[in-house]
Coordinates of C-alpha atoms in Angstrom, one line a residue:
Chain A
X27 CA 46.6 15.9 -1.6
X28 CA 43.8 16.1 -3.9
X29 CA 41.8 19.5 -4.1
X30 CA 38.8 17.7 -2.7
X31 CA 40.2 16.3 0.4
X32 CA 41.7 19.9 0.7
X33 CA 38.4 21.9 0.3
X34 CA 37.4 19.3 3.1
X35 CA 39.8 19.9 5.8
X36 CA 38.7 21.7 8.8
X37 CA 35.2 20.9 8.6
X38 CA 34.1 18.6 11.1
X39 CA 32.8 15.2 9.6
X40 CA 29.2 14.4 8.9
X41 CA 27.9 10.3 8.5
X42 CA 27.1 10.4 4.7
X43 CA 22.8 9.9 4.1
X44 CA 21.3 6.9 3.5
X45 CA 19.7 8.3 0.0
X46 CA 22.1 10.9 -1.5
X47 CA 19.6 12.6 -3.7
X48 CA 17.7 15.3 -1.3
X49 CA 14.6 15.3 -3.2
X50 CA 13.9 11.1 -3.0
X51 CA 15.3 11.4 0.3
X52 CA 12.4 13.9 1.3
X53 CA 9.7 12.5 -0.7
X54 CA 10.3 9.6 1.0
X55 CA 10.5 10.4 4.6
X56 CA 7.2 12.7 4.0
X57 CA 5.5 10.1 2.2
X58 CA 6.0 7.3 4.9
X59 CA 4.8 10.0 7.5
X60 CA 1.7 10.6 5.7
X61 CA 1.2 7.0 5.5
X62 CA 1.6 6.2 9.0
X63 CA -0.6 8.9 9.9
X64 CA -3.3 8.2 7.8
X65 CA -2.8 4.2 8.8
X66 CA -2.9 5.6 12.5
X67 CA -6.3 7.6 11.8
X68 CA -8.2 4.3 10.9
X69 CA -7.5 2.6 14.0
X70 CA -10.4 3.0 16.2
X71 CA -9.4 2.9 19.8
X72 CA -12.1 2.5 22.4
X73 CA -11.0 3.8 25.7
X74 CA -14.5 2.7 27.2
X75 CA -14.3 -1.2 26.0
X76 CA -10.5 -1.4 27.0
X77 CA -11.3 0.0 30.6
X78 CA -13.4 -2.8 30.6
X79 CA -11.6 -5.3 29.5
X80 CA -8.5 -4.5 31.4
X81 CA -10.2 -6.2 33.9
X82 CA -10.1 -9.4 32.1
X83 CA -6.4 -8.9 30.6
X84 CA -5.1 -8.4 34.4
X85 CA -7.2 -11.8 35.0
X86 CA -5.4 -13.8 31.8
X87 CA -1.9 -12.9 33.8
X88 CA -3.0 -13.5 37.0
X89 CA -4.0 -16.9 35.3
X90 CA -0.5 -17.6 34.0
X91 CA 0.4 -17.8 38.0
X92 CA -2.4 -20.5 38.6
X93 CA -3.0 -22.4 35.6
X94 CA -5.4 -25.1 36.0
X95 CA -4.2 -28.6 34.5
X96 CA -7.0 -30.7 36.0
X97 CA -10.9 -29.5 35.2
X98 CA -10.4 -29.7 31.5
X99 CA -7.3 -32.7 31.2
X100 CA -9.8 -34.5 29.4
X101 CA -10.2 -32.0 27.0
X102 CA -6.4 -30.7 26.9
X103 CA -5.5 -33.8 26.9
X104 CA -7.2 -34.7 23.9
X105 CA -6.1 -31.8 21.9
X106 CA -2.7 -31.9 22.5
X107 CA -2.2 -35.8 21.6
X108 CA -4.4 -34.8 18.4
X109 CA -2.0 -32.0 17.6
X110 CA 0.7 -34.1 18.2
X111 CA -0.6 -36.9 15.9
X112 CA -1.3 -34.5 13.1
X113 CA 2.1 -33.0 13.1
X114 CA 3.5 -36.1 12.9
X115 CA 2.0 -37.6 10.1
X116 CA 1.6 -34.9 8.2
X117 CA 5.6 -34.4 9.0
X118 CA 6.1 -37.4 7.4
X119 CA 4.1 -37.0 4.4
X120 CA 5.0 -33.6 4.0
X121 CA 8.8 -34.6 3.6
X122 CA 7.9 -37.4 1.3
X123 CA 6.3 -35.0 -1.1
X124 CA 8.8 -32.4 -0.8
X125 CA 11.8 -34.6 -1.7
X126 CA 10.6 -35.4 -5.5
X127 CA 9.2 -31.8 -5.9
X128 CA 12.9 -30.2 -4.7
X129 CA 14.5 -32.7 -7.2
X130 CA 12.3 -30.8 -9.7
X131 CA 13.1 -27.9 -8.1
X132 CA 16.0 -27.9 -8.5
X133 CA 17.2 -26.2 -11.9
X134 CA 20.6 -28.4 -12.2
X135 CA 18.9 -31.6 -11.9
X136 CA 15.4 -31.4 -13.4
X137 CA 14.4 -30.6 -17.0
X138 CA 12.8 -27.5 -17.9
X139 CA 8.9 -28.2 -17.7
X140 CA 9.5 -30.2 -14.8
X141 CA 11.2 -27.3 -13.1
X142 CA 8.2 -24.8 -13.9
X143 CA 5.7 -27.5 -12.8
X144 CA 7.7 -28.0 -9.5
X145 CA 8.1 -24.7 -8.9
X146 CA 4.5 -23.9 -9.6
X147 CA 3.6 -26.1 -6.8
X148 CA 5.7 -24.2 -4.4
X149 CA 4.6 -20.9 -5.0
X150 CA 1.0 -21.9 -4.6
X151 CA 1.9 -23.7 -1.2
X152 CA 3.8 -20.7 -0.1
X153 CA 1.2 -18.4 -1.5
X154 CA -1.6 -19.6 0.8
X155 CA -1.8 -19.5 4.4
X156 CA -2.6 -22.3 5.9
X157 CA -5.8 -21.0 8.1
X158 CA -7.1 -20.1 4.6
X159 CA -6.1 -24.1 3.5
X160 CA -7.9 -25.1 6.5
X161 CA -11.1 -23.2 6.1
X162 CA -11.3 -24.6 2.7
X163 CA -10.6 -27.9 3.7
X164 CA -12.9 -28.5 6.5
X165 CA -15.6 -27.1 3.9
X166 CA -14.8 -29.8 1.6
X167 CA -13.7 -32.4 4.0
X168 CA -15.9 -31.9 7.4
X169 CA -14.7 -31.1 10.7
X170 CA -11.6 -33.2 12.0
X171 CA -7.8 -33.8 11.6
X172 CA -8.1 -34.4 8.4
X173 CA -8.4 -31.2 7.0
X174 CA -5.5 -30.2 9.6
X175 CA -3.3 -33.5 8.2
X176 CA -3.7 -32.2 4.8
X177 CA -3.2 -28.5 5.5
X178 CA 0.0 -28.8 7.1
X179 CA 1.4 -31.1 4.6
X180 CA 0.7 -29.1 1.7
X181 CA 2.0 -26.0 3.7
X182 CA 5.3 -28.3 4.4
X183 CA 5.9 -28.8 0.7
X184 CA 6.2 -25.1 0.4
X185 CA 8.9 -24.5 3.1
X186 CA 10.7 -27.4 2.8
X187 CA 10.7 -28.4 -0.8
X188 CA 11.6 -24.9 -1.5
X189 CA 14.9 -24.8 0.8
X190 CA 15.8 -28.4 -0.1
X191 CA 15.9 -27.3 -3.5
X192 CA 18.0 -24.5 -3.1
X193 CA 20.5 -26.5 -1.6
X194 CA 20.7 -28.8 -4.3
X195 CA 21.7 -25.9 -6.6
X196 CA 24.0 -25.0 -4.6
X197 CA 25.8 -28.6 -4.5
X198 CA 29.4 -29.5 -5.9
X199 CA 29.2 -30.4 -9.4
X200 CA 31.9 -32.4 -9.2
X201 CA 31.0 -35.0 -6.4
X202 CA 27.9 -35.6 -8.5
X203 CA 29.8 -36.1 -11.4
X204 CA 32.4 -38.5 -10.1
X205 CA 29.5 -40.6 -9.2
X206 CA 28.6 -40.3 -12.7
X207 CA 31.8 -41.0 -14.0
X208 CA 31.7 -44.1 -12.7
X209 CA 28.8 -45.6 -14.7
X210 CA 26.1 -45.0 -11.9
X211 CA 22.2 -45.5 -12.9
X212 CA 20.2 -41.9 -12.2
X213 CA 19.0 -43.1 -8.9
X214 CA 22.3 -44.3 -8.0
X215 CA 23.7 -40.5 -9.3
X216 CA 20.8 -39.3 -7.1
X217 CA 21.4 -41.5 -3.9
X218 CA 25.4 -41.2 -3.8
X219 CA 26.1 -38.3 -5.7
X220 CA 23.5 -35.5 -4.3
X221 CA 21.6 -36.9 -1.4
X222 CA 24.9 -37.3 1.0
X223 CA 25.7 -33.4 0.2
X224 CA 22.0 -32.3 1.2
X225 CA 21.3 -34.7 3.8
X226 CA 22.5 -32.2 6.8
X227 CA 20.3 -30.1 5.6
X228 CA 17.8 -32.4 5.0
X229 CA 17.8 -33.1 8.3
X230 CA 18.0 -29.3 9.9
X231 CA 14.9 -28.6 8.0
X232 CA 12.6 -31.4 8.9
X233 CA 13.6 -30.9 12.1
X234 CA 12.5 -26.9 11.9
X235 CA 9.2 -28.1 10.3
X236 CA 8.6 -30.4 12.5
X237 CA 8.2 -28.0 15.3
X238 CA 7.0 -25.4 13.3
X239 CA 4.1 -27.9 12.5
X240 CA 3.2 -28.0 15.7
X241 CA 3.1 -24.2 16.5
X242 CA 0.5 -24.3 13.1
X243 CA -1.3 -27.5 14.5
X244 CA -2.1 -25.3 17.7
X245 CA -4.4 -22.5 16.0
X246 CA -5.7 -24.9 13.3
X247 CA -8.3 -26.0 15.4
X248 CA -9.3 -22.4 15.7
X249 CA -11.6 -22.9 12.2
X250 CA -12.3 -26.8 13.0
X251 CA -9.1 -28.4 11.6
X252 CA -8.7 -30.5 14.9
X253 CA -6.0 -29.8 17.3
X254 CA -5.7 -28.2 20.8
X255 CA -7.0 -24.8 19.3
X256 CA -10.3 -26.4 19.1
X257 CA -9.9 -26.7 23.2
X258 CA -8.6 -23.3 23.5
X259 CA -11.0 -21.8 21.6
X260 CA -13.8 -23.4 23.7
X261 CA -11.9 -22.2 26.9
X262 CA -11.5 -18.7 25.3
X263 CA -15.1 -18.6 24.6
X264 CA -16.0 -19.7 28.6
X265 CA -13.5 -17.0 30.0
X266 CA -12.1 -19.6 31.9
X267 CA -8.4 -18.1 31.2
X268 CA -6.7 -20.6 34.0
X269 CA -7.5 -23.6 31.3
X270 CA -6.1 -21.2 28.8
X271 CA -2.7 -20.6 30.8
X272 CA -2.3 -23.6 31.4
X273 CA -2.7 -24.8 27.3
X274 CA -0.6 -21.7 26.4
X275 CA 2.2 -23.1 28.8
X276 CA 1.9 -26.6 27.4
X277 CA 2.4 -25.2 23.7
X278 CA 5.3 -23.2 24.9
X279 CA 7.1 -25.9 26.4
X280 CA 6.4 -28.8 23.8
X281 CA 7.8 -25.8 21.5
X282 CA 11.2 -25.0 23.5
X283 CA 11.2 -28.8 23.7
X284 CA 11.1 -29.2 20.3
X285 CA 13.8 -26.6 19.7
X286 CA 16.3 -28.0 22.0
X287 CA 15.6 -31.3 20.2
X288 CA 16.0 -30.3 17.2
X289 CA 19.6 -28.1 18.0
X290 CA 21.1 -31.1 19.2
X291 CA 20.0 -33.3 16.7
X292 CA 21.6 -30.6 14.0
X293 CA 24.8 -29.9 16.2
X294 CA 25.3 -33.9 16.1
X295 CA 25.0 -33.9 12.4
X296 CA 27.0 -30.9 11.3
Chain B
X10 CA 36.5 -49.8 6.3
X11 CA 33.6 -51.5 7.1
X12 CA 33.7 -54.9 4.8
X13 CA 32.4 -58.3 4.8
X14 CA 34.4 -61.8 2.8
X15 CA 32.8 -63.1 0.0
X16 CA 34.8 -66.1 -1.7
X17 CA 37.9 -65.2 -0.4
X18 CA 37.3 -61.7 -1.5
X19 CA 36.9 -58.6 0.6
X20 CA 33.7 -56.6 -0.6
X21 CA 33.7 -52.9 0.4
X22 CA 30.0 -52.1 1.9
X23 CA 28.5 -48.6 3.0
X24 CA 28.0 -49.1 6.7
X25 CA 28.8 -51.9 9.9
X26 CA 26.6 -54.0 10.4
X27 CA 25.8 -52.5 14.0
X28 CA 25.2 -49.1 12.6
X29 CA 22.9 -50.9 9.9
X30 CA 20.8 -52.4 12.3
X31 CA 21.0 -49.6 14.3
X32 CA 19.4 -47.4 10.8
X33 CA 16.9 -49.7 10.4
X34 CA 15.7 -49.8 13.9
X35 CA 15.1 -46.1 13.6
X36 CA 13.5 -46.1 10.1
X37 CA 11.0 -49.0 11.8
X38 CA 10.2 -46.5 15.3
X39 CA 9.5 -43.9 12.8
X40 CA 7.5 -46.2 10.8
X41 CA 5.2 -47.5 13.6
X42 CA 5.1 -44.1 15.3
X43 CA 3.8 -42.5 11.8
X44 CA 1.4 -45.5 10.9
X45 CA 0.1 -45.0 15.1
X46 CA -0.3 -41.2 14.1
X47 CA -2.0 -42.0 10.9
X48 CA -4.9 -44.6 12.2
X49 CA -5.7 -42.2 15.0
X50 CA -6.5 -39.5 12.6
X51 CA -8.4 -42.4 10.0
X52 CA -10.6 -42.8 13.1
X53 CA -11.4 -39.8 13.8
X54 CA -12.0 -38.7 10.3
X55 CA -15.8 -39.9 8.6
X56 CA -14.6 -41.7 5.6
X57 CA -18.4 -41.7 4.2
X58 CA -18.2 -38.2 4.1
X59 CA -15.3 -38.7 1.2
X60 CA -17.4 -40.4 -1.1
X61 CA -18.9 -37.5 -2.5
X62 CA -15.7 -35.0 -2.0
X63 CA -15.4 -35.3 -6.2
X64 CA -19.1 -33.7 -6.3
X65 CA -18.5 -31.2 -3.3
X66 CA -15.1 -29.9 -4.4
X67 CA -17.3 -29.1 -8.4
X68 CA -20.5 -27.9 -6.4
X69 CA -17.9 -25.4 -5.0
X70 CA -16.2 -24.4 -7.5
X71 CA -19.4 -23.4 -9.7
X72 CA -20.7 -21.7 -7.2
X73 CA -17.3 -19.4 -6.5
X74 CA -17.1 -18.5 -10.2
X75 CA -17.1 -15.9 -11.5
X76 CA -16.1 -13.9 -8.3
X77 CA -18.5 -11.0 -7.3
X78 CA -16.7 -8.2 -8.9
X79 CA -19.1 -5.7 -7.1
X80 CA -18.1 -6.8 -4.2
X81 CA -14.8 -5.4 -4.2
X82 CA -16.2 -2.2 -3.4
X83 CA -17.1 -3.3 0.0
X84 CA -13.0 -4.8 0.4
X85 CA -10.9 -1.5 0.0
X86 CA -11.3 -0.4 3.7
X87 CA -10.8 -4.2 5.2
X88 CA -8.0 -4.4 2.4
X89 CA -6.5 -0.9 3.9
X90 CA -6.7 -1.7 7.3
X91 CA -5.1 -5.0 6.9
X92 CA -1.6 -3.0 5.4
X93 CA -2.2 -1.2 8.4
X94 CA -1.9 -4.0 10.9
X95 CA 1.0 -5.2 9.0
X96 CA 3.0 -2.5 8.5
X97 CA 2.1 -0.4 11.8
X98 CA 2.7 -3.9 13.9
X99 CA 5.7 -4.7 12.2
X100 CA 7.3 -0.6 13.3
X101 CA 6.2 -1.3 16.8
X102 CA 7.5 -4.8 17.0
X103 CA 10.5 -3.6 15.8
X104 CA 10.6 -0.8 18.6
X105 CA 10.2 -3.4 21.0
X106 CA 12.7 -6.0 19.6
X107 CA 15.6 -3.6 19.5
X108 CA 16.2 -3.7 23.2
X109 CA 15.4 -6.7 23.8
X110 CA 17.8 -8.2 21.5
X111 CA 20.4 -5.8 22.3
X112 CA 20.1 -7.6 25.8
X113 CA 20.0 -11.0 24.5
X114 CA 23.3 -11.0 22.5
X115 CA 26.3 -12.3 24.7
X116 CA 28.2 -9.4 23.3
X117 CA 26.1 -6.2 24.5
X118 CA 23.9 -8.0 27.2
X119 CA 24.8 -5.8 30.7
X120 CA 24.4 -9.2 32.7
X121 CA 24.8 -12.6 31.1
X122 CA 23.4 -14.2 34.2
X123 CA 20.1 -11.7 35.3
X124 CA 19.1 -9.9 32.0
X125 CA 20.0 -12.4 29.3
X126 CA 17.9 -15.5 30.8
X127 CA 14.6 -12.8 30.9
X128 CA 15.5 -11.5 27.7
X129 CA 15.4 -15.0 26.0
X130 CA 12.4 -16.0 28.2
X131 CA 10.4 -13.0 25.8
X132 CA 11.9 -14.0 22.8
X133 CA 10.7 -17.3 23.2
X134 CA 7.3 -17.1 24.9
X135 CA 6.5 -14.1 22.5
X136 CA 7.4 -16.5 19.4
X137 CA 6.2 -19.7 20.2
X138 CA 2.7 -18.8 20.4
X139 CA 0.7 -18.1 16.9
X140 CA -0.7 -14.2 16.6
X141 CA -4.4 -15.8 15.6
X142 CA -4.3 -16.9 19.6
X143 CA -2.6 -13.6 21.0
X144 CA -5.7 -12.0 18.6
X145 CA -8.0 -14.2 19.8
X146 CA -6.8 -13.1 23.9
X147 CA -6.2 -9.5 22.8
X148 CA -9.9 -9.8 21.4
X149 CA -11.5 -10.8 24.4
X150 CA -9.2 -7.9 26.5
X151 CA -9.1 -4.8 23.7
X152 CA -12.9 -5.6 22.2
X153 CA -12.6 -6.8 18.4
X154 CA -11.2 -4.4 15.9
X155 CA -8.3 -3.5 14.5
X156 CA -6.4 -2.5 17.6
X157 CA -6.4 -5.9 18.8
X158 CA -4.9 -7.2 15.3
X159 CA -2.2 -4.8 15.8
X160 CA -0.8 -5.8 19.2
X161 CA -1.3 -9.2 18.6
X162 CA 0.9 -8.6 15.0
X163 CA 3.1 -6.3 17.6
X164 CA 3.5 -9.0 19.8
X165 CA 3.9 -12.1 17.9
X166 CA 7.0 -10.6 15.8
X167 CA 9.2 -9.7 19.2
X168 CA 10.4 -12.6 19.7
X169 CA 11.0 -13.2 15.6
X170 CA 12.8 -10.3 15.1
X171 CA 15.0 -9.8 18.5
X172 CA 16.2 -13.7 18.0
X173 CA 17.3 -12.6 14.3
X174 CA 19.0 -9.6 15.2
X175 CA 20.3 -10.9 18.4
X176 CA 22.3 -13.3 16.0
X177 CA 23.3 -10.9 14.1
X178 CA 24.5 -8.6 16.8
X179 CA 27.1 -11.5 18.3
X180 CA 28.5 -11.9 14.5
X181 CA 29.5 -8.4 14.3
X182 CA 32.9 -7.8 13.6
X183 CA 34.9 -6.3 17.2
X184 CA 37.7 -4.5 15.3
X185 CA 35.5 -2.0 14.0
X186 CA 34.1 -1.5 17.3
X187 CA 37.6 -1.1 19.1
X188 CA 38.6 1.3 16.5
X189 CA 35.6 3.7 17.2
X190 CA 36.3 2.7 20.7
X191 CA 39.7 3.8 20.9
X192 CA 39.0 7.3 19.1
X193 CA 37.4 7.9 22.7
X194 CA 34.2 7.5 21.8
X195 CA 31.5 7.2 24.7
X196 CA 29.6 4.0 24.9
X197 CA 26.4 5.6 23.2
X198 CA 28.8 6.6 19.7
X199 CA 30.5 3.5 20.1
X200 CA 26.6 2.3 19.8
X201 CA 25.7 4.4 17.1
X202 CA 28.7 4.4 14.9
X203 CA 30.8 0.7 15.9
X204 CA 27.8 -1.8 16.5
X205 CA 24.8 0.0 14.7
X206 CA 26.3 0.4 10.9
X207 CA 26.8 -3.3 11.1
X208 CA 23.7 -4.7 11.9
X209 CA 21.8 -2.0 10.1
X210 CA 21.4 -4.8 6.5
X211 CA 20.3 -7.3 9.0
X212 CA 18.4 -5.2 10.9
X213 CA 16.6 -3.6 7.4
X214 CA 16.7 -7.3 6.2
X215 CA 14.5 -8.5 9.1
X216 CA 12.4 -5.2 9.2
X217 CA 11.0 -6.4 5.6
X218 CA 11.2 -10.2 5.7
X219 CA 9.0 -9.8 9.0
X220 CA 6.5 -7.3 7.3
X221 CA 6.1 -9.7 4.0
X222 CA 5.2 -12.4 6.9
X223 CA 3.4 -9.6 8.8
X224 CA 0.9 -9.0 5.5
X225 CA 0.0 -13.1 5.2
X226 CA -1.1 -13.4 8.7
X227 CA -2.7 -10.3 9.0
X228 CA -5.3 -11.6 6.1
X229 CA -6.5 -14.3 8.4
X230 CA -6.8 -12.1 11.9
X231 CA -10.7 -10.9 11.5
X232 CA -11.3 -14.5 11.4
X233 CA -11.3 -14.5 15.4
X234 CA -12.7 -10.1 15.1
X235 CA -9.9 -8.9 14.7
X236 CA -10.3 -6.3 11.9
X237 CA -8.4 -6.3 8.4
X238 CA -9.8 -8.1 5.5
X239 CA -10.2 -11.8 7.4
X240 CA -13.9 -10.4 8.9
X241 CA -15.1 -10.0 5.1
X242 CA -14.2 -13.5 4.7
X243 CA -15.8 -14.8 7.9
X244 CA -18.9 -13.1 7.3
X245 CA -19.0 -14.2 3.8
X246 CA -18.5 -17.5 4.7
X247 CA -20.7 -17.6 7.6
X248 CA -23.3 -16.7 4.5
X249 CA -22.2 -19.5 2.5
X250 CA -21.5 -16.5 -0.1
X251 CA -18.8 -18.1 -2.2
X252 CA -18.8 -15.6 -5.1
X253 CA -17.5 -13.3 -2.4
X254 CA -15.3 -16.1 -0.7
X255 CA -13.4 -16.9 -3.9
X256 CA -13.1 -12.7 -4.9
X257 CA -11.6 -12.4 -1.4
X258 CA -9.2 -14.9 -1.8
X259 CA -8.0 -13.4 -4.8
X260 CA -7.8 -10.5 -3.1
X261 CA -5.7 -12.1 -0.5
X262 CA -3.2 -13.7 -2.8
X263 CA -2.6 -10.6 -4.5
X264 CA -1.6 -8.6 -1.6
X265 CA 1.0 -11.9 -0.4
X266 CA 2.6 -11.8 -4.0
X267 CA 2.8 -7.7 -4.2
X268 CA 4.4 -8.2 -0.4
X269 CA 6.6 -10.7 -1.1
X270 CA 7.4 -8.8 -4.3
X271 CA 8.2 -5.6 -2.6
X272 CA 10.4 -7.4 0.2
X273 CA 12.5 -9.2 -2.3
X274 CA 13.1 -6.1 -4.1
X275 CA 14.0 -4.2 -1.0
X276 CA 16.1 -7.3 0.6
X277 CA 18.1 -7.0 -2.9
X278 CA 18.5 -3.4 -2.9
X279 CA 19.8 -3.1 0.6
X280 CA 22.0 -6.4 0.9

């Protein structure tokens, strides 16, 4: 028995810390403190305007037990084929775009200033939200879906092409190059050799956008992008929380929908 | 193998021809459904006002440069309060999410039939709905500010962070858990020193992935009052003040790339 373990015997066992050094360990916990506390101080909590509106929250839940379909179906109605019409497409374009930009991506595939190019574009589409993409939009582009079409299929570039391209360098080098081996063309390298490895993922993903899409597609209407938010913006705006219920529930179920879809579409593939 | 006989000679092809029809049937639904999805959006979009977008995209741009430097003055509170919401939201949110995934996972859940269903029900109500809406109801209930940002941030990442952990509390490894167990440890040490040491990289993992996401959609809250640095931008907007617009963008994209920055370097220190 080592002279360690033997100074150690007797003495009851203590879980080892985190941070060994004492004096980071204690800057650190202090420092986070003194940040919280100071982050708490600039809240400003308004005891009089909550007391008030308290009123109002306890109507929003109340709400959720009577939601009103009907007096506004025109409107919901409306919204929620628009948001569904813009995730679509913008789905569909989205993937389109993001399949040559993850072959760029993509560092065992693409040449070098097509990789930095490539990746360029997906750290500017992953860099800006997409409200702020909206805002900009419907400045340049006017009120409608379009600015919400083109928003969201920037934004899916950034998710997806990113992943996708991932993927692909994590492939196996040698199904590629048997393919290669055998005298292929660089599209038919591409279209036997990497697309059957990434496809499942392929898949997985578009499915996760695609319902992630519509969550976006819900608040883009909030700055004039078109969508249901437009609708539940108005409704917010006229306190008339039954209509909002009842487009909060339709978003929530069109989402677990979606979800459920999309796990037995990706249980089926893998 | 699927095949097919030309001259005498069998020809090896991908697919039958059932499941070949069967491909291109779906590639034409998804054809016609996005072609449907794309004229509604043509109509409702007024393509005269894209004749001039060329001139209205330069008008902009000279008008946002240079950014308003000076302006920056006015940003440090917004820009402070905005961390706040992020980071403060993201501690309670975890608070919350700790229970709640603890009775979603199959593994630690005290009833798979009563308390599981309820705890799913939050993760997923909590998570499907965007915090700009739960700002814009916590808004009209709290009064604009940044209290509201902060519950609606609060709020928002439940559901995010209990259905990751959650998953990572039914992957844990039971061995390690027996072995505290059977050193007669009571349920809370079994807790504390069988479940808790394995999660605790997820759980830190999460805790920063969530608060990178956190600082990103804080930046846009103000835009429906409540606080952080989306109200400069409103107001600015509003104002068609684009020196100030394009300086608060910048602003913007510097905190995302310092906050993604941060996580990744934390993520990599801790897994």
């Amino acid at each position: 028995m080592s002279a360690a373990l033997e100074a150690k015997l007797g003495q009851a066992w203590k879980k080892p810390h985190f941070i060994k050094n004492p004096l980071w360990r204690w800057a650190l916990i202090l420092g986070s403190i003194a940040y919280l506390a100071a982050a708490f101080a600039g809240i400003d909590v308004n005891l009089d305007r909550i007391a008030r509106g308290w009123e109002r929250g306890w109507d929003f839940i109340k709400a959720f037990g009577n939601p009103d379909f009907t007096s506004r179906w025109g409107d919901i109605y409306k919204g929620i084929y628009e948001s569904i019409v813009m995730t679509i497409a913008s789905t569909v374009v989205g993937i389109g775009l993001s399949i040559p930009i993850a072959l760029g991506a993509a560092r065992n595939i693409a040449p070098l200033p097509v990789y930095l190019i490539c990746r360029a574009i997906v750290a500017i589409s992953r860099a800006l939200n997409e409200i702020i993409v909206a805002i900009i939009l419907v400045a340049i582009l006017g009120f409608g879906p379009l600015a919400g079409f083109i928003t969201l299929s920037f934004a899916t570039i950034g998710f997806l092409a990113k992943l996708l391209a991932e993927d692909i360098e994590n492939m196996q080098k040698v199904q590629a190059e048997a393919i290669k081996a055998t005298g292929s063309s660089w599209s038919q390298w591409i279209n036997y050799g990497v697309q059957p490895q990434v496809m499942p993922r392929l898949i997985g993903l578009s499915m996760y956008r695609l319902d992630i899409n519509f969550r976006e597609s819900a608040v883009l209407g909030l700055v004039g992008a078109g969508g249901i938010g437009g609708t539940l913006n108005t409704a917010f705006d006229r306190y008339e929380f039954d209509t909002v219920a009842a487009i909060l529930l339709i978003i929530i179920v069109t989402v677990m929908f979606l979800e459920y879809l999309s796990g037995i579409i990706r249980a089926r593939i893998q | 193998m699927p095949n097919y006989e030309k001259n005498g000679q069998k020809v090896w092809q991908l697919r039958t021809t059932r499941s070949q029809w069967i491909r291109w049937g779906m590639w034409l639904a998804g054809l016609v459904l996005f072609l449907l999805s794309w004229q509604e959006i043509s109509d409702n979009t007024l393509w005269f006002m894209m004749d001039n977008v060329g001139e209205v995209v330069a008008d902009i741009a000279t008008r946002a440069t240079p950014p308003r430097w000076s302006y920056m003055n006015q940003l440090w509170i917004p820009i402070w309060d905005t961390l706040a919401i992020a980071t403060l939201g993201t501690i309670f949110a975890l608070f919350m999410a700790v229970p709640v995934a603890f009775l979603a996972a199959r593994n630690t859940t005290p009833s798979r039939l009563l308390v599981r269903p309820i705890a799913l029900l939050i993760i997923v109500s909590t998570r499907s709905v965007n915090s700009l809406i739960w700002a814009l109801l916590l808004v009209s209930i709290v009064g604009p500010g940044v209290l509201a940002g902060l519950i609606a941030i609060s709020i928002r990442s439940i559901g995010f962070c209990a259905k990751l952990l959650y998953e990572a509390i039914e992957e844990i490894n039971v061995v390690q858990v027996e072995a505290i167990r059977a050193t007669g440890a009571s349920p809370l040490q079994v807790m504390a020193y069988g479940i808790v040491p394995q999660i605790m990289p997820a759980f830190a993992g999460i805790a920063v992935f969530r608060w990178d996401i956190n600082i990103r959609e804080s930046t846009v809250l103000g835009l429906v009052g409540a606080g952080g640095i989306g109200l400069q931008l409103q107001s600015s907007l509003n104002v068609l003040a684009w020196p100030q617009v394009s300086l608060i963008l910048l602003v913007i994209l510097f905190a995302v790339i310092i906050g993604e920055w941060v996580s990744a370097k934390v993520r990599g220190a801790i897994i």
